[in-house]
XYZ file of C-alpha atoms in Angstrom:
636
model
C -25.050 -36.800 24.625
C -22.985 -34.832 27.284
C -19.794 -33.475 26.641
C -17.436 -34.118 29.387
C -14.112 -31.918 29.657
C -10.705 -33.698 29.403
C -10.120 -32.772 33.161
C -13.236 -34.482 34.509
C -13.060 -37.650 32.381
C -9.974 -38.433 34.230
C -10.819 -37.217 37.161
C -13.891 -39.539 36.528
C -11.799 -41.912 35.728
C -9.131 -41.379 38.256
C -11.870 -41.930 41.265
C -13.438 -44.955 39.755
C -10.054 -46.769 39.406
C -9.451 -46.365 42.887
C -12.965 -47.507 43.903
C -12.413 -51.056 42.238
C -9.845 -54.100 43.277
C -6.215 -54.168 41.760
C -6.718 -56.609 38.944
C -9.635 -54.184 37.986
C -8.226 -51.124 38.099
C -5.345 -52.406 36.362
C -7.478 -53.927 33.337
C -9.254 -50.520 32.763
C -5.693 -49.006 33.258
C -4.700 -51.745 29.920
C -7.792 -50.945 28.284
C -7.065 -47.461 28.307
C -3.819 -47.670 26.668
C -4.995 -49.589 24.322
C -7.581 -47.158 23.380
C -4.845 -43.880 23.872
C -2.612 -45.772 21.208
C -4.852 -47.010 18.554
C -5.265 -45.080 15.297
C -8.499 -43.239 14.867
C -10.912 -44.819 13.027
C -10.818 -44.011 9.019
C -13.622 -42.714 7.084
C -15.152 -44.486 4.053
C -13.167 -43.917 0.924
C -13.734 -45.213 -2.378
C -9.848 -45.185 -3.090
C -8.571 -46.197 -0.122
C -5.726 -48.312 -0.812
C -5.958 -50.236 2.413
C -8.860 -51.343 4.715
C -10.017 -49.375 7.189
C -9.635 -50.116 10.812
C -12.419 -50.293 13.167
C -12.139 -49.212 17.093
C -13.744 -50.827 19.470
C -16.472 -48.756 21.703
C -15.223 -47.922 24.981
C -16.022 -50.526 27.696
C -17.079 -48.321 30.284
C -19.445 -45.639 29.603
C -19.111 -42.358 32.264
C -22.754 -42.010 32.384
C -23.654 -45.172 33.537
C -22.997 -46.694 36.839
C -21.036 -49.985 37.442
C -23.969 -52.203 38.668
C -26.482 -50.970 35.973
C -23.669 -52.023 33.919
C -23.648 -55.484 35.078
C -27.139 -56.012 35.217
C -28.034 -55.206 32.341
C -25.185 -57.214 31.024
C -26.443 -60.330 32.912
C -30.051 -59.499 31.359
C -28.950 -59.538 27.971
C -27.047 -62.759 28.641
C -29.822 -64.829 31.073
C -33.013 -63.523 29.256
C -30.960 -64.161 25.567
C -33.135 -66.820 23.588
C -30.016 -68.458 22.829
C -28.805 -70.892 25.031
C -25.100 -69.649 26.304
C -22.598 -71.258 28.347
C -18.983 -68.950 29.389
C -16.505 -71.612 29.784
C -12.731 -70.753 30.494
C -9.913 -72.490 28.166
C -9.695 -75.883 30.490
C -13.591 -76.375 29.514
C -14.676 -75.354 33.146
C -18.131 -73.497 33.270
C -18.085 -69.733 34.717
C -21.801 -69.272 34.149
C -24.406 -70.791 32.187
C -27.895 -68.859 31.188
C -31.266 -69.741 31.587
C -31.950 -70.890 27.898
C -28.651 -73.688 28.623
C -30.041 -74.167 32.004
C -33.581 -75.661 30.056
C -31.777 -77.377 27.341
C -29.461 -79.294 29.481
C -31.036 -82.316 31.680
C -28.051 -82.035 34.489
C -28.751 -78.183 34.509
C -32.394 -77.961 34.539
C -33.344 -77.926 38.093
C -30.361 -76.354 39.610
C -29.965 -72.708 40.665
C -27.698 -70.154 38.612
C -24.111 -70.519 40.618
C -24.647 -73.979 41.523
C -24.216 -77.853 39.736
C -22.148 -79.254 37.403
C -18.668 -77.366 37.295
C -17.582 -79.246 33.991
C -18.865 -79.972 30.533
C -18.526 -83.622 30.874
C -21.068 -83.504 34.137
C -23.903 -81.402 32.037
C -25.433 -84.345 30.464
C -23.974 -83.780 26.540
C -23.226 -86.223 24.401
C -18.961 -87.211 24.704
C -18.550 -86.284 21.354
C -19.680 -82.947 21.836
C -17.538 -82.512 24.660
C -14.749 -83.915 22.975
C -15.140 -80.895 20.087
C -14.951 -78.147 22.435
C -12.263 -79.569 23.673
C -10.314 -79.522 20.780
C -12.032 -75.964 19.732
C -10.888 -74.788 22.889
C -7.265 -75.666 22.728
C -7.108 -74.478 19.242
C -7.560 -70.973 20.351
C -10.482 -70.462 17.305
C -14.402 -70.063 16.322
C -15.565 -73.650 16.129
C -19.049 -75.048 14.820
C -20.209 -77.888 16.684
C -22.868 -80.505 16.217
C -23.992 -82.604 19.494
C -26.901 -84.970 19.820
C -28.540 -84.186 23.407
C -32.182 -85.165 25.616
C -34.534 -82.890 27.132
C -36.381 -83.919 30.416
C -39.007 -85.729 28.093
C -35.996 -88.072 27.018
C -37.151 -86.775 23.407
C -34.215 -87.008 20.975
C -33.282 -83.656 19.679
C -30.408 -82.121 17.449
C -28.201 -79.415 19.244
C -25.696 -77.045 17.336
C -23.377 -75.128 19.104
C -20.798 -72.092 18.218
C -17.927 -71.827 20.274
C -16.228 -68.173 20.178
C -13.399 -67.049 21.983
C -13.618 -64.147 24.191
C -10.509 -61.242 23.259
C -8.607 -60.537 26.237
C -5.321 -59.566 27.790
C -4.228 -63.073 27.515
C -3.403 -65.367 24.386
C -4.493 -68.038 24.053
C -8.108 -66.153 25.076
C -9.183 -66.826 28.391
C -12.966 -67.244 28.352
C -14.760 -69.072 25.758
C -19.123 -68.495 24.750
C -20.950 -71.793 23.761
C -23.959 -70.306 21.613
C -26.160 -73.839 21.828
C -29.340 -74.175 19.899
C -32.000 -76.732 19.037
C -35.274 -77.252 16.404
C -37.319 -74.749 18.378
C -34.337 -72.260 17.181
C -33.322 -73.476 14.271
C -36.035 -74.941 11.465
C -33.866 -78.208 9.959
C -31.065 -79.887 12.144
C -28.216 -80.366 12.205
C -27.656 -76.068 11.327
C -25.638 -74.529 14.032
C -25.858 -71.288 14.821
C -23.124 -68.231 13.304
C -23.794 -64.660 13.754
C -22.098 -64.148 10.359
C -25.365 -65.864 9.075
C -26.780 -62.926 9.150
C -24.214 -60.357 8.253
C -20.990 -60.947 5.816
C -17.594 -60.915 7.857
C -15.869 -59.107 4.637
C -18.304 -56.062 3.777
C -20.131 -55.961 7.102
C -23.430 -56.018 4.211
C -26.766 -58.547 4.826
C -25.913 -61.605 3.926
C -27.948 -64.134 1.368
C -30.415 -65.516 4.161
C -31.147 -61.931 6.126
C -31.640 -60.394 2.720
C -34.292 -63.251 2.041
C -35.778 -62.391 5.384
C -35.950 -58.779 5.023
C -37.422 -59.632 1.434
C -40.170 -61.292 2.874
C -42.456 -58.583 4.256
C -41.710 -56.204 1.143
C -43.250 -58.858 -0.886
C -46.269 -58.755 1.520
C -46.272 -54.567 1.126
C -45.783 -54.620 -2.670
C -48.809 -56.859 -2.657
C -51.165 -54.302 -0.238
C -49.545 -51.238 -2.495
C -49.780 -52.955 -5.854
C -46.024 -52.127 -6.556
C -43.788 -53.780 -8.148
C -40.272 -55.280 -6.285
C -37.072 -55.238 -8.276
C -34.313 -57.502 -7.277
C -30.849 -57.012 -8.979
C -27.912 -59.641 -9.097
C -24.787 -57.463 -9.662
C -21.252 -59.372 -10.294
C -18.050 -58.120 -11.059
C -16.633 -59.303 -14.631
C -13.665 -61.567 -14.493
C -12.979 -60.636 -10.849
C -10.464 -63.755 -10.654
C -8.066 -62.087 -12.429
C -7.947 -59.696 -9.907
C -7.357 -62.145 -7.109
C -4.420 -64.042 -9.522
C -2.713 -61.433 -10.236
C -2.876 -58.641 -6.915
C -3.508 -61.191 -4.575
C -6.647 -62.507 -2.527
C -6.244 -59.535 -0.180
C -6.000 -56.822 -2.888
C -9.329 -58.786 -4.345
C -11.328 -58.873 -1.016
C -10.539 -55.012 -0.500
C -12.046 -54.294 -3.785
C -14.998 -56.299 -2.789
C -15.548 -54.079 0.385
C -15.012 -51.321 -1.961
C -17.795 -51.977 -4.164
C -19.815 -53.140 -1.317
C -19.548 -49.961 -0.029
C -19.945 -47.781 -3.492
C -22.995 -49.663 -3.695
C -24.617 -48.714 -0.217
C -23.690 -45.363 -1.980
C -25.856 -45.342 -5.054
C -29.170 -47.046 -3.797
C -31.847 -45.423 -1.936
C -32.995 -45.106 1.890
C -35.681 -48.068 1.299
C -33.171 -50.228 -0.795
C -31.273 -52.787 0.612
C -27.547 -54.196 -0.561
C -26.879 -57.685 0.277
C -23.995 -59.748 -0.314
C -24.511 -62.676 -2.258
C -20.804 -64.625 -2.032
C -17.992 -64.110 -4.096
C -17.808 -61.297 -6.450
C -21.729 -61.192 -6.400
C -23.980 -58.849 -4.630
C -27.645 -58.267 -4.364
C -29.720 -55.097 -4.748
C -33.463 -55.128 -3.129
C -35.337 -52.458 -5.082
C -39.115 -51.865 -3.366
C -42.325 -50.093 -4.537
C -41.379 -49.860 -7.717
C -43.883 -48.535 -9.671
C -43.026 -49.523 -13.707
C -40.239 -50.751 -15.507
C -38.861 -47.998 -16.636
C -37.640 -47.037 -13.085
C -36.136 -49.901 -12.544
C -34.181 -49.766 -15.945
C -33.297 -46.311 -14.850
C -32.092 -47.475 -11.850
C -29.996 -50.003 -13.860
C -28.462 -47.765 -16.201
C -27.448 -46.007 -13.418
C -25.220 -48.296 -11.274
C -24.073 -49.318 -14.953
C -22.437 -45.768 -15.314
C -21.385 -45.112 -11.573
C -18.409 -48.086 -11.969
C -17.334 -45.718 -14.656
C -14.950 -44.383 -12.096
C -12.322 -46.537 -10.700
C -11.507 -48.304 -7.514
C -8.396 -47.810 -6.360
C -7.051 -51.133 -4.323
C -3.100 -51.644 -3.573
C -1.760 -48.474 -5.525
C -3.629 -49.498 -8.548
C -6.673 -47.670 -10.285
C -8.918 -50.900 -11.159
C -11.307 -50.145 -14.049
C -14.447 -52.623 -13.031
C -17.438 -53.797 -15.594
C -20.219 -55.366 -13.918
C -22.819 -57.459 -15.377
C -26.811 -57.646 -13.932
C -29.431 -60.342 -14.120
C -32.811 -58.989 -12.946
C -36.367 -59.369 -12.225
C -39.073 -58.483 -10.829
C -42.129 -58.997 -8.417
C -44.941 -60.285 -9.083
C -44.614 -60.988 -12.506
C -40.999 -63.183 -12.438
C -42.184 -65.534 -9.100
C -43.720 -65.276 -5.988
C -41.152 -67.168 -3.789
C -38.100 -65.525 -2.771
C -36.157 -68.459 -3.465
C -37.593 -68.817 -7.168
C -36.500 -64.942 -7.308
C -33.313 -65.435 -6.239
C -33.078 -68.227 -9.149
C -34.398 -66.370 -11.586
C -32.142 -63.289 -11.015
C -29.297 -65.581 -11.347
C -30.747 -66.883 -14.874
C -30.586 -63.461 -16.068
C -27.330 -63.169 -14.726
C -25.540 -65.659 -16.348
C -27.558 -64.757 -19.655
C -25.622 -61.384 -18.969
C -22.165 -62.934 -18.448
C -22.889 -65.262 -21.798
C -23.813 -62.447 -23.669
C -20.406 -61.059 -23.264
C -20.477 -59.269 -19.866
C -20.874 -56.355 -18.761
C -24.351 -55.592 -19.708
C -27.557 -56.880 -17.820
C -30.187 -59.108 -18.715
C -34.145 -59.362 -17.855
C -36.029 -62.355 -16.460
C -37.839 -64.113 -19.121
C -39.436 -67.599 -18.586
C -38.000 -68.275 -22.287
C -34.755 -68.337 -20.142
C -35.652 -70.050 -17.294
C -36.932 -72.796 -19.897
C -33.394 -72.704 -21.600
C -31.222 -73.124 -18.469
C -34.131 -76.328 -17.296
C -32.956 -77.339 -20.315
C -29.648 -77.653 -20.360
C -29.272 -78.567 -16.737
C -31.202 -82.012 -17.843
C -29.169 -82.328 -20.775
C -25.772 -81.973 -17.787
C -27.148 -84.657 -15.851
C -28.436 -87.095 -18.415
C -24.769 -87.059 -20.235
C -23.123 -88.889 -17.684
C -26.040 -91.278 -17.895
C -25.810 -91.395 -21.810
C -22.325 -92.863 -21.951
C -22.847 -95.534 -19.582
C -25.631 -96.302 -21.112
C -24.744 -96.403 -24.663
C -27.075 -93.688 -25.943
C -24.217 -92.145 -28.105
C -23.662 -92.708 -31.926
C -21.035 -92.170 -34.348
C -22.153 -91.465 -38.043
C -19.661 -90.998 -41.001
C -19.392 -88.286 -43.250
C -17.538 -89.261 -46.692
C -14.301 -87.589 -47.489
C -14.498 -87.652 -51.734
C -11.852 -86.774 -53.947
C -13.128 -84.140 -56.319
C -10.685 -85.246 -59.464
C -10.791 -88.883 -59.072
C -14.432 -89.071 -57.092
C -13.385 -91.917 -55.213
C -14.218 -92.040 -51.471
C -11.020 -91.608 -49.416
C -12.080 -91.753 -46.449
C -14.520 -90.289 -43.417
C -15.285 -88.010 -40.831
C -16.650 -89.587 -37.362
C -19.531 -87.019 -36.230
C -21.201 -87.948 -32.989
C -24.583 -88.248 -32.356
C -27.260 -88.728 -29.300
C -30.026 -90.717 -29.261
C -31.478 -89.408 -26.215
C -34.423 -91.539 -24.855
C -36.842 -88.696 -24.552
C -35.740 -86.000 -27.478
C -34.870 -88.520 -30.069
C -31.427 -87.873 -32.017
C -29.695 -85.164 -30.942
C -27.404 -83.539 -33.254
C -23.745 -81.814 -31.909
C -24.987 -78.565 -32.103
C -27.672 -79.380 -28.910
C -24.644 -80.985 -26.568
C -21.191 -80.566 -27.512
C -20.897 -77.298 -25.919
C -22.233 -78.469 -23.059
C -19.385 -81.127 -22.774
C -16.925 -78.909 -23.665
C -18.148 -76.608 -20.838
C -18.453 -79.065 -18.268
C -15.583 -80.893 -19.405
C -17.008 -84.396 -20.156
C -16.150 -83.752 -23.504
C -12.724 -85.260 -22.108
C -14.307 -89.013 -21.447
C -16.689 -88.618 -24.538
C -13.799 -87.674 -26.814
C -12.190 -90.891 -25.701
C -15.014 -93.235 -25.969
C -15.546 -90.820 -30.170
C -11.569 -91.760 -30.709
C -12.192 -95.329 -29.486
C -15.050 -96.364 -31.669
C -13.700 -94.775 -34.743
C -10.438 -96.194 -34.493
C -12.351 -99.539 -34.056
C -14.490 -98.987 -36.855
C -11.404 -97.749 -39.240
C -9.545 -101.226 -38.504
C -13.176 -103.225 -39.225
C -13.122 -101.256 -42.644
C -9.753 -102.129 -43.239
C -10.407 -105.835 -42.573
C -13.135 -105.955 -45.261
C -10.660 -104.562 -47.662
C -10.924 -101.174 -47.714
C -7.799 -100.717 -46.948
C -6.664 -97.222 -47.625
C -9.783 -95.272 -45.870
C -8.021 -93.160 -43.504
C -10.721 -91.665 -40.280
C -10.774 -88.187 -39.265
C -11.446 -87.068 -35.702
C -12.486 -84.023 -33.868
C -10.542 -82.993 -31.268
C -11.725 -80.023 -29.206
C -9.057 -77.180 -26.853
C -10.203 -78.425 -23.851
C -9.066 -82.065 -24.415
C -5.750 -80.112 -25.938
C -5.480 -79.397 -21.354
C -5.489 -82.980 -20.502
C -1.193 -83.865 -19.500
C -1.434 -87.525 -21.850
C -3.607 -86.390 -24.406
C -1.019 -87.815 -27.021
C -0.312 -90.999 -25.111
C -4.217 -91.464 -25.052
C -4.682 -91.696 -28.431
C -1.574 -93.624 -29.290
C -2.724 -96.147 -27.222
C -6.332 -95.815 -28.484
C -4.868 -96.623 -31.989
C -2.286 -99.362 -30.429
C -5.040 -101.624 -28.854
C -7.570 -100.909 -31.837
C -4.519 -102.306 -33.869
C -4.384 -99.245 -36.182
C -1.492 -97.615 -37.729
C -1.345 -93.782 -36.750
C -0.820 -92.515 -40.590
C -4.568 -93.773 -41.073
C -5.527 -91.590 -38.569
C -6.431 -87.486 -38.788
C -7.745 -85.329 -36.052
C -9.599 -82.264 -37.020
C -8.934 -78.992 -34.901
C -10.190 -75.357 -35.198
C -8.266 -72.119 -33.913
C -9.760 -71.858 -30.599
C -7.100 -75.044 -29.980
C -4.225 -72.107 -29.864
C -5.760 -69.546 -28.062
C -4.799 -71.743 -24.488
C -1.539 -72.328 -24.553
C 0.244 -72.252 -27.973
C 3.602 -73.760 -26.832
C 1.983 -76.958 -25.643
C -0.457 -76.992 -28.361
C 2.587 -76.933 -30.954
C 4.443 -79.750 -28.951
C 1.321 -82.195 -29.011
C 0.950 -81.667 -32.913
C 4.448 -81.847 -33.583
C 4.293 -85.165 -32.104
C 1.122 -86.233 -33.282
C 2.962 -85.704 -36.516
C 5.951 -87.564 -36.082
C 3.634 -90.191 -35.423
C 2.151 -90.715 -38.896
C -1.198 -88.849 -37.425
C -2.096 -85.596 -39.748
C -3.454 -82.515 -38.385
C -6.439 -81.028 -40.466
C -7.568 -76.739 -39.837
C -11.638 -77.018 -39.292
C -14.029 -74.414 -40.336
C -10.742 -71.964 -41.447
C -12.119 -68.586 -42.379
C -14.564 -68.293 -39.333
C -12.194 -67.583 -36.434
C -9.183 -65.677 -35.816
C -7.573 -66.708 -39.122
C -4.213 -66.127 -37.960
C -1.883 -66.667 -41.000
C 0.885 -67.222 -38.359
C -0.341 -70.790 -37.529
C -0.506 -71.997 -40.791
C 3.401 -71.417 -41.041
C 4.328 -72.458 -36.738
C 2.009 -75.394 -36.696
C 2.081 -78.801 -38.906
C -1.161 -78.407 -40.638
C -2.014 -80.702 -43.035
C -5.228 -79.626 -44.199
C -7.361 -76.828 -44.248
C -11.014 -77.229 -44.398
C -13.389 -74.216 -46.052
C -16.318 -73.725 -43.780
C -19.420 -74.715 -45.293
C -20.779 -71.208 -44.979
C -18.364 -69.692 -47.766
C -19.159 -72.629 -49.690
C -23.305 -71.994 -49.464
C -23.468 -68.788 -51.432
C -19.857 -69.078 -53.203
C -21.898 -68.609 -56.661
C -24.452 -65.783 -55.374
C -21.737 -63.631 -53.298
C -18.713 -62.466 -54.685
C -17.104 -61.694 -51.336
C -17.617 -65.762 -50.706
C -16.622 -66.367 -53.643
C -13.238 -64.365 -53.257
C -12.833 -65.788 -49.536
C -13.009 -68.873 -51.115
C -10.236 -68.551 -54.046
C -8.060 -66.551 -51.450
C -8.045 -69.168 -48.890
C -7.214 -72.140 -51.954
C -4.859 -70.081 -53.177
C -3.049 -69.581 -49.629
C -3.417 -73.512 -49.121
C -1.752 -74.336 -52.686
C 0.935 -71.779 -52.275
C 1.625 -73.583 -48.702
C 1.647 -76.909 -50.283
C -1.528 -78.026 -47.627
C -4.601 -79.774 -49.473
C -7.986 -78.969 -49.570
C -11.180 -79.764 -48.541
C -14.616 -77.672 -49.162
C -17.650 -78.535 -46.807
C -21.226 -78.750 -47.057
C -21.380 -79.155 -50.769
C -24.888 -79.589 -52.089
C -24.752 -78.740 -55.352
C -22.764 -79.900 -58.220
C -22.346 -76.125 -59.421
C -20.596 -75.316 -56.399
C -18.596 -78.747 -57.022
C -17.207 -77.325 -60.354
C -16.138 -74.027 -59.071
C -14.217 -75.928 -56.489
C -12.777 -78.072 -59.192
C -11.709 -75.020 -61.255
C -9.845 -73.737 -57.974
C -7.732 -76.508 -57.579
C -9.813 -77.798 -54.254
C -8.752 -81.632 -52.956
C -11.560 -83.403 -51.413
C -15.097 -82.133 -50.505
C -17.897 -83.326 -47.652
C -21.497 -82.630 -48.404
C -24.939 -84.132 -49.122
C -24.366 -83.419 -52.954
C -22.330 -86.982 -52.380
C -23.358 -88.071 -48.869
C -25.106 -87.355 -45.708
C -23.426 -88.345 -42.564
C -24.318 -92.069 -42.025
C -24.436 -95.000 -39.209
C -21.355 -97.550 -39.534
C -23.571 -99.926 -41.375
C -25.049 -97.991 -44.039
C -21.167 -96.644 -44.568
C -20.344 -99.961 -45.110
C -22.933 -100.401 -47.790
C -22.391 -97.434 -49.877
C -18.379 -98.632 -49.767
C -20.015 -102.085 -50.778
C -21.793 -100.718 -53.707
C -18.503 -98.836 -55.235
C -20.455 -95.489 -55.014
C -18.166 -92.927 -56.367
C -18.665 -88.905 -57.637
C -19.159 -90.083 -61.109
C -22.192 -91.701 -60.192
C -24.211 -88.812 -59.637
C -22.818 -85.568 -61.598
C -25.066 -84.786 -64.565
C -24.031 -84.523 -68.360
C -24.994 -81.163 -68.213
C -22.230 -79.930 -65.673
C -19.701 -80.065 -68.627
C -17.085 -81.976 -66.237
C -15.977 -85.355 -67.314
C -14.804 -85.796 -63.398
């Protein structure tokens, strides 16, 4: 490129103002300005606190002259395979290419310069014109979908853009109408954005060009017998970034590490963005899996530095799902998918670590996306059980009352235990209406016991956090036990810790309620999560349940068997009862007798069992003494 001196640019400059009319020479004189006062343009930094600014290129280059400027302007706009239309702000046309001029029936067989001088007179559907009219005198980018005729009178689909043009004047003066059809685009009714191709935020290959640009590597890999490694990179817990600096401090630190990535990959390899705080990484001719896993470790220890966004040294983790071509799909799309498998295998494992394709994964996520879709199904279509657990006194052996379990007995999979579906619900949150329809039943089922004569069988409940979020939890399940006709003391709802770990203020006002209504509050599986002593003493526990998995080995492993004592001990001191589960043998019965233990639940007494066989075994008087042996040395 030439270098010109300072003294001949303007001169340059000078001569060429003079040369053109007024209004021109006094828009370069604005332009210029402009350009004399902006800031120069800011070099990539990976701690820049704010984002960088980009200039412009000059309008007018000194080298070339002003009608090779204008026609080749007017031959990138005619020849463009796009059909454009340059409207001003009142919807009048200024000049319409030849790719409109084919589309449009009014347009087709007139010459550039002459026809319609208005939208309305081009042939388009009203509606259309009735969107650009409201795109136009809101100033903004604008997708548009119009149904339009070519000269065959064939019905086609038409998608428009409509962008306005930066000028001296606000609103913008001149609009472009980017129009497309089938030919251009492969299912209607997609409209045509240039930010299709690359993101607006990072300036990075967006989802669809990176699938494009993936295309032919797949075709090389297979002529070079290589191997193609795609990477799905996302930033760990990036919300919290955006809640607490701000959506602007979070999008900066996405151009960041948009830009440390183009960094740390290779001439060949390609950085995508994928949305959100999720990026991709197209890794070709790779040769064995070590180098990709090298590759991997890599970009794992390069976020060891931090990004500084808004004055603030941000300390990223990332977690990766990848895989590879040919041997994880053959599609790009079934790629893509499987990347994103291993992804959120990564993020489940705990983040910030990665995760291979494996079709043992693929098989696992199938599965539970049927499972997600055949829940809603399930409840509507009565496919869920309840089955009862016995709550048994250990002094007296009498049966005191039950625990409601749910089950599902799915049409396909047969009966499907809690362990297969309840975290599913809890994650999707349809544990909310299936916790409802649990509480329902049982409270039903409580009051049918009660009619029969049983009349001091009190029902336990599960209750997970997330139905601890919902704003009437408590009124919910006073009126569940007001329309089932059951008093509230007969009722206890079974909680573990995780219930304080949201919000322990609400969480204390809801049980202290639940309490002053007669309903008891029992600790589930105490021993196997966070423990905190503090609860027992802030909170209105009732009961605290041993996890079955002390009570398993209690006489094999002294450090269960200590767990155990400690926790009855802490319960007795605190003046709470209880209750051991998953008792199977009687040995383990009399240890828990010697300890001072309430109640127990386990298949030494009872399996969990459907409403009606419940009612039998309460029918038949069943009680603990009917099935400890002589030789226990207990008289029960």
């Amino acid at each position: 490129m030439k270098n010109y001196s300072v003294s001949k640019t303007r001169q340059s400059r000078k001569k060429y103002n003079h040369s053109r009319s007024p209004k021109a020479a006094a828009a370069a004189k604005h332009c210029s300005s402009r350009r004399k006062s902006s800031p120069a343009r800011r070099q990539p930094s990976h701690s820049s606190s704010t984002p960088a600014k980009q200039q412009c290129p000059p309008a007018l280059l000194p080298d070339v002259s002003r009608s090779t400027r204008l026609a080749l302007l007017t031959a990138v706009l005619d020849d463009n395979p796009v059909a454009i239309i340059i409207t001003d702000r009142f919807g009048s046309i200024r000049h319409v290419n030849k790719r409109a001029r084919l589309l449009l029936p009014a347009l087709a067989d007139v010459a550039p310069g002459h026809g319609p001088t208005e939208l309305q007179q081009t042939g388009m559907d009203a509606h259309f014109c009735l969107q650009i009219r409201q795109a136009l005198d809101a100033g903004r980018m604008e997708p548009v979908h119009i149904k339009t005729h070519h000269k065959t009178n064939s019905t086609i689909w038409e998608s428009a853009l409509v962008i306005p043009v930066a000028g001296q004047k606000i609103p913008p003066f001149h609009y472009l109408l980017f129009l497309g059809d089938n030919t251009l685009f492969k299912s209607p009714p997609t409209w045509l954005r240039l930010y299709d191709h690359f993101d607006a935020l990072t300036d990075l290959p967006t989802r669809y060009l990176f699938i494009q640009r993936l295309l032919p590597i797949l075709t090389q890999a297979d002529q070079n017998k290589t191997m193609v490694g795609i990477i799905l990179l996302g930033l760990d817990r990036f919300k919290t970034i955006n809640h607490t600096l701000g959506h602007t401090a979070g999008d900066r630190l996405i151009q960041l590490v948009g830009r440390h990535l183009q960094g740390e990959v290779g001439p060949e390899d390609i950085v995508a963005r994928m949305g959100s705080d999720e990026f991709l990484l197209l890794l070709p001719n790779i040769q064995d899996f070590r180098q990709i896993s090298q590759k991997v470790n890599m970009l794992r220890e390069s976020f060891a530095q931090p990004f500084s966004v808004a004055d603030r040294d941000l300390h990223m983790n990332i977690s990766m799902g990848i895989c590879l071509y040919p041997d994880d799909g053959h599609d790009p799309l079934v790629l893509l998918r499987n990347a994103d498998t291993a992804l959120q295998e990564a993020k489940d494992s705990g983040r910030n670590t990665y995760r291979f394709y494996t079709a043992k994964l693929y098989k696992g996520v199938k599965e539970q996306f049927s499972l997600e879709n055949a829940l809603h199904r399930a409840l509507a279509g009565n496919e869920f059980r309840l089955f009862y657990q016995p709550l048994v006194h250990i002094q007296s052996g009498q049966v005191l009352g039950m625990e409601a379990l749910v089950r599902w007995q799915h049409p396909k999979l047969g009966l499907l235990s809690p362990d297969h579906f309840i975290p599913l619900t809890e994650e999707t949150g349809f544990i909310v209406p299936l916790g409802h329809w649990i509480m329902q039943t049982a409270c039903r089922q409580i009051v049918h016991w009660h009619h029969m004569g049983f009349s001091a069988l009190r029902m336990s409940v599960n209750l997970s956090a997330r139905q601890f979020q919902e704003p009437e939890l408590v009124e919910t399940i006073l009126g569940i036990c007001r329309d089932a006709g059951l008093d509230p003391s007969f009722l206890q709802i079974e909680i573990t810790e995780s219930v304080f770990l949201k919000n322990v203020h609400i969480t204390r006002m809801i049980l202290h309620w639940l309490s002053k209504k007669g309903i008891t509050v029992a600790l589930d599986d105490f021993g196997t999560g966070y423990s905190s002593l503090t609860y027992l003493k802030r909170f209105p526990i009732h009961t605290i349940k041993i996890d079955r998995s002390f009570i398993q080995d209690c006489l094999r492993d002294t450090d269960d068997a200590a767990i155990v004592t400690t926790i009855a001990s802490i319960a007795r001191n605190l003046k709470m009862y209880i209750t051991a589960e998953g008792v199977e043998e009687a040995e383990q019965l009399a240890f828990l007798r010697n300890l001072g233990c309430d109640n127990f639940q386990g298949f030494f007494f009872s399996a969990p069992l459907p409403a009606d066989d419940f009612t039998s075994l309460l029918a038949q008087g069943r009680c603990l003494q009917h099935l400890e042996q002589p030789e226990t040395g207990h008289d029960g």
